[in-house]
Short mmCIF file of N, CA, C and O in Angstrom, two decimals:
data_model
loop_
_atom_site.label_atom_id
_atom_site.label_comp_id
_atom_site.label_asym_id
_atom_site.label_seq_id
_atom_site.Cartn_x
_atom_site.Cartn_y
_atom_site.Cartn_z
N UNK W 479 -35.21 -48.28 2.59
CA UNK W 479 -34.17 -47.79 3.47
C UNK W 479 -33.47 -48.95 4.19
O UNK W 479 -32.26 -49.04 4.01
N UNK W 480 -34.14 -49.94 5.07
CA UNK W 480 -33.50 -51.04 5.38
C UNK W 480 -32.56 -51.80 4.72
O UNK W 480 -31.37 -51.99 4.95
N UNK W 481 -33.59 -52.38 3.52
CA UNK W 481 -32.80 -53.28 2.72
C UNK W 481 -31.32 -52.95 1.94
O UNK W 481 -30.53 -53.80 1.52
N UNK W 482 -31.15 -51.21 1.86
CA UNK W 482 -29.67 -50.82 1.19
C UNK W 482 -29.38 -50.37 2.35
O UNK W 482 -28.30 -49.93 1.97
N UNK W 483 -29.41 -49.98 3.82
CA UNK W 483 -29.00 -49.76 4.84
C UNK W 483 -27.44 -50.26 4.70
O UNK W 483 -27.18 -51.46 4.59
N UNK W 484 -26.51 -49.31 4.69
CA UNK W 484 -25.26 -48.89 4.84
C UNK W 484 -24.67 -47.99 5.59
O UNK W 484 -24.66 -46.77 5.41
N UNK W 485 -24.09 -48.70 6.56
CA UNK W 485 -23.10 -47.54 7.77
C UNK W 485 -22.07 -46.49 6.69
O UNK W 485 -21.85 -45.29 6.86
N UNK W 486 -21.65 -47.21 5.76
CA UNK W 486 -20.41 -46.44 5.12
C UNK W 486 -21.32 -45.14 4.52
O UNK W 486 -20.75 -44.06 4.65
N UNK W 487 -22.38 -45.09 4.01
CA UNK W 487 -23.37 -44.20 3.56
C UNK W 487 -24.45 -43.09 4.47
O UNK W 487 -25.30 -42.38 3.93
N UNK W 488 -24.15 -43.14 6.08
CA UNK W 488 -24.75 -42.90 6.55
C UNK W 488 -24.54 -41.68 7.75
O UNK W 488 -23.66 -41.87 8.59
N UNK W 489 -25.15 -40.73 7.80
CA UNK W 489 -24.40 -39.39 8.69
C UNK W 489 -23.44 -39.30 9.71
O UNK W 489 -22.58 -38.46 9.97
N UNK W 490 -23.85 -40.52 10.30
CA UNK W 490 -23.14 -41.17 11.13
C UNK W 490 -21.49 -41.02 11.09
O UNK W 490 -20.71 -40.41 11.82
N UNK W 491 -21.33 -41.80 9.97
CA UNK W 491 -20.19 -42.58 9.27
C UNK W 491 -19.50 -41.19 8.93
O UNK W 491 -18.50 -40.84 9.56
N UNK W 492 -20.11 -40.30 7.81
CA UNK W 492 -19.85 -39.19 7.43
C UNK W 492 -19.51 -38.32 8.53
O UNK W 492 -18.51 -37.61 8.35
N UNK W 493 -20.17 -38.20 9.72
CA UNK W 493 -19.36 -37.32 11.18
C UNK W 493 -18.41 -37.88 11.40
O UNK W 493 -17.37 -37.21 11.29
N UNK W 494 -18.28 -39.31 11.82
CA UNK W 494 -17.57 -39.57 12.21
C UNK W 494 -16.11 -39.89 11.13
O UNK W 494 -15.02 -40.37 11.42
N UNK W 495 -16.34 -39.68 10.56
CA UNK W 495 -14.70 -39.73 9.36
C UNK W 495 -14.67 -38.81 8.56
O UNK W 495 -14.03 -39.05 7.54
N UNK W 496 -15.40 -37.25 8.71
CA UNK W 496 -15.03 -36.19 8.01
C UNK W 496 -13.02 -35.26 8.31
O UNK W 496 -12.05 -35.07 7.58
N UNK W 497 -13.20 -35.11 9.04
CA UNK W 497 -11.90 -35.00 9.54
C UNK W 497 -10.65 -36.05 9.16
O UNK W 497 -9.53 -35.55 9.12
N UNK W 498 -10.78 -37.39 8.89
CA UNK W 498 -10.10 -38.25 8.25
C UNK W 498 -9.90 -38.28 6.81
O UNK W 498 -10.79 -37.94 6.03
N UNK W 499 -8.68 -38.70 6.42
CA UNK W 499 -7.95 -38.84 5.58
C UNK W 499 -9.09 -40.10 4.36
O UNK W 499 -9.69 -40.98 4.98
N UNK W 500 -9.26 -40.06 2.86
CA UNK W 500 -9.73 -40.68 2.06
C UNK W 500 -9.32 -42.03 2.65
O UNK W 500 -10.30 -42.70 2.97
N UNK W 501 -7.99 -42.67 2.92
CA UNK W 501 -7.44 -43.80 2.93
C UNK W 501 -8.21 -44.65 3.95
O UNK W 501 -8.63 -45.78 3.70
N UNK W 502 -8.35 -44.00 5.13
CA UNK W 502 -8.96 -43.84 6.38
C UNK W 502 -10.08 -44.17 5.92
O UNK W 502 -10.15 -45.40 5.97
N UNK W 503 -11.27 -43.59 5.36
CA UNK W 503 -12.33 -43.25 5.31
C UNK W 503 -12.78 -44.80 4.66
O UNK W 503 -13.82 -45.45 4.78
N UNK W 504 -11.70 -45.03 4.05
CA UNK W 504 -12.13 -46.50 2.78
C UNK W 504 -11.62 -47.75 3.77
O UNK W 504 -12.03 -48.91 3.87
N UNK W 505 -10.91 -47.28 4.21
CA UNK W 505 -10.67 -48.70 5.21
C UNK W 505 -11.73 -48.66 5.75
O UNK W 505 -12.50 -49.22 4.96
N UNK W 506 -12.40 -48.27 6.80
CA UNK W 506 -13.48 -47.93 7.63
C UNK W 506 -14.84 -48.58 7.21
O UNK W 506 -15.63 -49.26 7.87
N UNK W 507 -14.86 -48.01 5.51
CA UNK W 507 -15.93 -48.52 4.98
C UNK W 507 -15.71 -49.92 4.43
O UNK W 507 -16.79 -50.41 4.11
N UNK W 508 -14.49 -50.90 4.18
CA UNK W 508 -14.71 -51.77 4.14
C UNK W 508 -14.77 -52.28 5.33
O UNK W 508 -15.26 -53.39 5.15
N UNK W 509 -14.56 -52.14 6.46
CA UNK W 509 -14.80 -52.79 7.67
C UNK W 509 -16.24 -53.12 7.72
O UNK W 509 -16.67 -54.27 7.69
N UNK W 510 -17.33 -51.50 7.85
CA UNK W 510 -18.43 -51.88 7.97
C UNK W 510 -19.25 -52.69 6.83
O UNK W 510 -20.42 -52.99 7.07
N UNK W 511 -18.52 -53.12 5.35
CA UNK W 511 -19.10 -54.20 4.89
C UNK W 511 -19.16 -55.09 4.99
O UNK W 511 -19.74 -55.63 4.05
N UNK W 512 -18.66 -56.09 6.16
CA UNK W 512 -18.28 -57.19 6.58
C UNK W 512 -20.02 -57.17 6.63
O UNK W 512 -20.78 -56.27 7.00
N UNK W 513 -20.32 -58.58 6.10
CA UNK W 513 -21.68 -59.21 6.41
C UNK W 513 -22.41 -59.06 8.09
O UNK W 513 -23.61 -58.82 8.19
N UNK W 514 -21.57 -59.21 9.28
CA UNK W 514 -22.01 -58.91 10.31
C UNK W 514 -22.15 -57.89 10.93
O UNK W 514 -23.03 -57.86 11.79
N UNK W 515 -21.27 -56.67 10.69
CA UNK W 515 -21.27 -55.35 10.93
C UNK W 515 -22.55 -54.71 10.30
O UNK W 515 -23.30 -53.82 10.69
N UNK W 516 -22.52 -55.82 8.71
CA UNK W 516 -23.61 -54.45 8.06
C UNK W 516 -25.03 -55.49 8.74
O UNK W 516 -25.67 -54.71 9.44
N UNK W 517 -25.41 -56.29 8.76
CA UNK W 517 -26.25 -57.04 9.81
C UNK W 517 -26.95 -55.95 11.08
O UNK W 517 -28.02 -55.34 11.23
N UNK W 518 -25.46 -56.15 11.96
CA UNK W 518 -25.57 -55.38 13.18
C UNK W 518 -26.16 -53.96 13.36
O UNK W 518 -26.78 -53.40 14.27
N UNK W 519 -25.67 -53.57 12.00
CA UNK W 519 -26.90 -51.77 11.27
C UNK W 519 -27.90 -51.85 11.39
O UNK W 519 -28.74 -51.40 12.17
N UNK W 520 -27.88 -52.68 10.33
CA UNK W 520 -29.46 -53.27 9.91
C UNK W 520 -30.04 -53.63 11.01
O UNK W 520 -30.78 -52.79 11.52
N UNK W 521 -29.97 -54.34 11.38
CA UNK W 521 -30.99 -54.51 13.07
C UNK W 521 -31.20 -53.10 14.01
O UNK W 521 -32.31 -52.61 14.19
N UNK W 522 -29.72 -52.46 14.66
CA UNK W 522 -30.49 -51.29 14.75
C UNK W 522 -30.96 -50.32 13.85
O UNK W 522 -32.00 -49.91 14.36
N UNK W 523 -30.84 -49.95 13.18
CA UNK W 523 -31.77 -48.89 12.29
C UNK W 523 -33.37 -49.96 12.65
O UNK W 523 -34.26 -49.35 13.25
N UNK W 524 -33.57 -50.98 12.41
CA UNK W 524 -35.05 -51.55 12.08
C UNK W 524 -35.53 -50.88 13.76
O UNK W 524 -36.40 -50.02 13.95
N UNK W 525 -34.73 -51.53 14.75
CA UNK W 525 -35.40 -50.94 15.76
C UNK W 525 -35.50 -49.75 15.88
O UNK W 525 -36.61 -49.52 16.35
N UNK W 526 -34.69 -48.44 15.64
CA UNK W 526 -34.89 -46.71 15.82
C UNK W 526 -36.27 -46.82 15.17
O UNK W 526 -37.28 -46.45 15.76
N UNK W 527 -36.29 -47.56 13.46
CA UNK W 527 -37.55 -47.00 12.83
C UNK W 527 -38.69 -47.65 13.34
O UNK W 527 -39.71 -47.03 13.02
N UNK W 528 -39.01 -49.04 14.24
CA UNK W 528 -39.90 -48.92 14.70
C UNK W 528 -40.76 -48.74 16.31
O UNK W 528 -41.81 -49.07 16.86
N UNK W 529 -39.71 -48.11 16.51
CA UNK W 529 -39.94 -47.79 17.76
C UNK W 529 -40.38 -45.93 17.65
O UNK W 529 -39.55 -45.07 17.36
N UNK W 530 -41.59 -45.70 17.92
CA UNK W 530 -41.93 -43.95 17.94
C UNK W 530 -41.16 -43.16 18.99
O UNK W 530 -41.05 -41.94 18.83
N UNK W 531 -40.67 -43.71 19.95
CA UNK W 531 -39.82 -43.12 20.57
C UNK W 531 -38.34 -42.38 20.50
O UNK W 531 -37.81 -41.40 21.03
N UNK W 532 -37.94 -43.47 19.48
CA UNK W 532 -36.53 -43.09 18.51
C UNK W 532 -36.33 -42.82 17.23
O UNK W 532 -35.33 -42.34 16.69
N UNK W 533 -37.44 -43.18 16.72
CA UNK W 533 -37.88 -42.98 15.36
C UNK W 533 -36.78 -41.71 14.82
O UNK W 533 -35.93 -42.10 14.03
N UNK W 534 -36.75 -40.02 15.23
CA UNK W 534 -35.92 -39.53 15.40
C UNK W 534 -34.57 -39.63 14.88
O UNK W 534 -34.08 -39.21 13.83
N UNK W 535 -33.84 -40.58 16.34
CA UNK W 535 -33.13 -40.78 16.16
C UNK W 535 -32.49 -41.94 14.90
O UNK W 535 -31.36 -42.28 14.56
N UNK W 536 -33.42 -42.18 14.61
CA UNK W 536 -33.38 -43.15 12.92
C UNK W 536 -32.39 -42.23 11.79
O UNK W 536 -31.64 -42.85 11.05
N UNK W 537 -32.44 -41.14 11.75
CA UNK W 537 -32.10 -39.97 10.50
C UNK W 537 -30.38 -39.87 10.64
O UNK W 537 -29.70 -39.29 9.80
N UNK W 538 -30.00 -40.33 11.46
CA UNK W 538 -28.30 -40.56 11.71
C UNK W 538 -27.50 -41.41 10.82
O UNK W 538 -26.49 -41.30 10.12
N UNK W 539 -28.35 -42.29 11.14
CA UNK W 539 -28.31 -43.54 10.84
C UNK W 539 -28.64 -44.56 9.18
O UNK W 539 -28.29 -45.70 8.88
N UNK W 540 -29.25 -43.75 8.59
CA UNK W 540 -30.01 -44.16 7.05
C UNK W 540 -29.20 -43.69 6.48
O UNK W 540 -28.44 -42.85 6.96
N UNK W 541 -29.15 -44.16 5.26
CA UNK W 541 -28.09 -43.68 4.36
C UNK W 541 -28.26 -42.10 3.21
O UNK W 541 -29.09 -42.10 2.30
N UNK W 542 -27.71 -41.36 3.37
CA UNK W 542 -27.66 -40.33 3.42
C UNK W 542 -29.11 -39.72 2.05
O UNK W 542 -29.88 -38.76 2.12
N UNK W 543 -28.93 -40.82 0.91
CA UNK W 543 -30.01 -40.40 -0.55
C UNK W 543 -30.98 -40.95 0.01
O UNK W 543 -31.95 -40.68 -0.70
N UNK W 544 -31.52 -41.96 1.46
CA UNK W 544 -32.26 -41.62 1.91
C UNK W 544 -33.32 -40.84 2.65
O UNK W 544 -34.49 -41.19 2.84
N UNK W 545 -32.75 -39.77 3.02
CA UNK W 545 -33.17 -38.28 3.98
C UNK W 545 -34.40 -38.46 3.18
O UNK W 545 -35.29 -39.21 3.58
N UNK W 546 -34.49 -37.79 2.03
CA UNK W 546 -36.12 -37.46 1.71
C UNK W 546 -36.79 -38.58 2.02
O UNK W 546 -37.44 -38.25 3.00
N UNK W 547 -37.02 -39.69 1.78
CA UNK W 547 -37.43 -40.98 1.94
C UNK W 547 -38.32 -40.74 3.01
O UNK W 547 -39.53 -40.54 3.05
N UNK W 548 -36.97 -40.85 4.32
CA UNK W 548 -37.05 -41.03 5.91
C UNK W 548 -38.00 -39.69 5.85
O UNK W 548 -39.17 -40.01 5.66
N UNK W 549 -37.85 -38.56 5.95
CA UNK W 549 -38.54 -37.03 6.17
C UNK W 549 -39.95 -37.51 5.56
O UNK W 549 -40.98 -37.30 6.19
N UNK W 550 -39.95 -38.10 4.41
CA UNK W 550 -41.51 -37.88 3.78
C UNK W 550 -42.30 -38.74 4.90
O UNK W 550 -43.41 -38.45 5.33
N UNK W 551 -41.44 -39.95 5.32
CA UNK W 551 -42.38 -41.13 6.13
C UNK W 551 -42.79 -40.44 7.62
O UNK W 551 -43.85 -40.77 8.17
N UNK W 552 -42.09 -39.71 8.08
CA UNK W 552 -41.84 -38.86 9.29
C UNK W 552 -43.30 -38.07 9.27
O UNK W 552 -44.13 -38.05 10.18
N UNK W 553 -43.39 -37.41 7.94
CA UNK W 553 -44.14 -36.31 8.02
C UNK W 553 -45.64 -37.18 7.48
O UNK W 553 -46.61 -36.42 7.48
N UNK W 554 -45.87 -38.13 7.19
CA UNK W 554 -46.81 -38.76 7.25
C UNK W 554 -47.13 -39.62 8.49
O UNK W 554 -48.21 -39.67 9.07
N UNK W 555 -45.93 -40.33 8.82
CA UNK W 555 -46.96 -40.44 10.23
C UNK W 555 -47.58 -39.52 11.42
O UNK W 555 -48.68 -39.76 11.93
N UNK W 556 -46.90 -38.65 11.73
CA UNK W 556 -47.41 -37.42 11.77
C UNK W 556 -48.91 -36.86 11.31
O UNK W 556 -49.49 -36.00 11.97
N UNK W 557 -49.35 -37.34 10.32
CA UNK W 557 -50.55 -36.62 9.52
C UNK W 557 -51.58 -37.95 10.37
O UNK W 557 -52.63 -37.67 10.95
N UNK W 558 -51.04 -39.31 10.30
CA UNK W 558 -51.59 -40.78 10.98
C UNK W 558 -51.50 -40.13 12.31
O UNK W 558 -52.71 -40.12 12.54
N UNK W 559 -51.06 -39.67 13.19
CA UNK W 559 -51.05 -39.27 14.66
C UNK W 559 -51.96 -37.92 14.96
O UNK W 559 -52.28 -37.38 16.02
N UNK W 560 -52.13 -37.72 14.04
CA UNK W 560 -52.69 -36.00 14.06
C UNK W 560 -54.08 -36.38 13.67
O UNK W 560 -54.79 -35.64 14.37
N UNK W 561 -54.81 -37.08 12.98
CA UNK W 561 -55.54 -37.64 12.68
C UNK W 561 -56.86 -38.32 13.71
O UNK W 561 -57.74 -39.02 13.21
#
């Protein structure tokens, strides 16, 4: 999930530019490929996912063919906390 961590791919991105126009939507996403933008993701997403407090709030944020990924890891630590 980190390492392909993409804003343009991510629920986030998708709320926030559903209502927008394709043209829109592609500008946007090359913005957030700029090496430092997608950086600046990448660092927060690492912190939501390791912090148990926000962890949560991590699922916004991952890129969308990640969900099962994120949900399976969710529901295993969970089984590690319950434990």
């Amino acid at each position: 999930m980190y390492d392909e961590a993409n804003y343009a791919k991510s629920g986030s991105f998708f709320n926030e530019t559903k209502e927008k126009s394709e043209n829109f939507r592609d500008m946007k996403a090359q913005i957030y490929c700029d090496p430092i933008k997608r950086k600046s993701h990448r660092d927060g997403l690492i912190d939501k996912l390791c912090d148990l407090k926000t962890i949560d709030d991590a699922q916004i944020f991952i890129n969308m063919e990640h969900e099962p990924l994120y949900l399976m890891a969710l529901e295993h630590l969970g089984k590690c906390h319950d434990a």
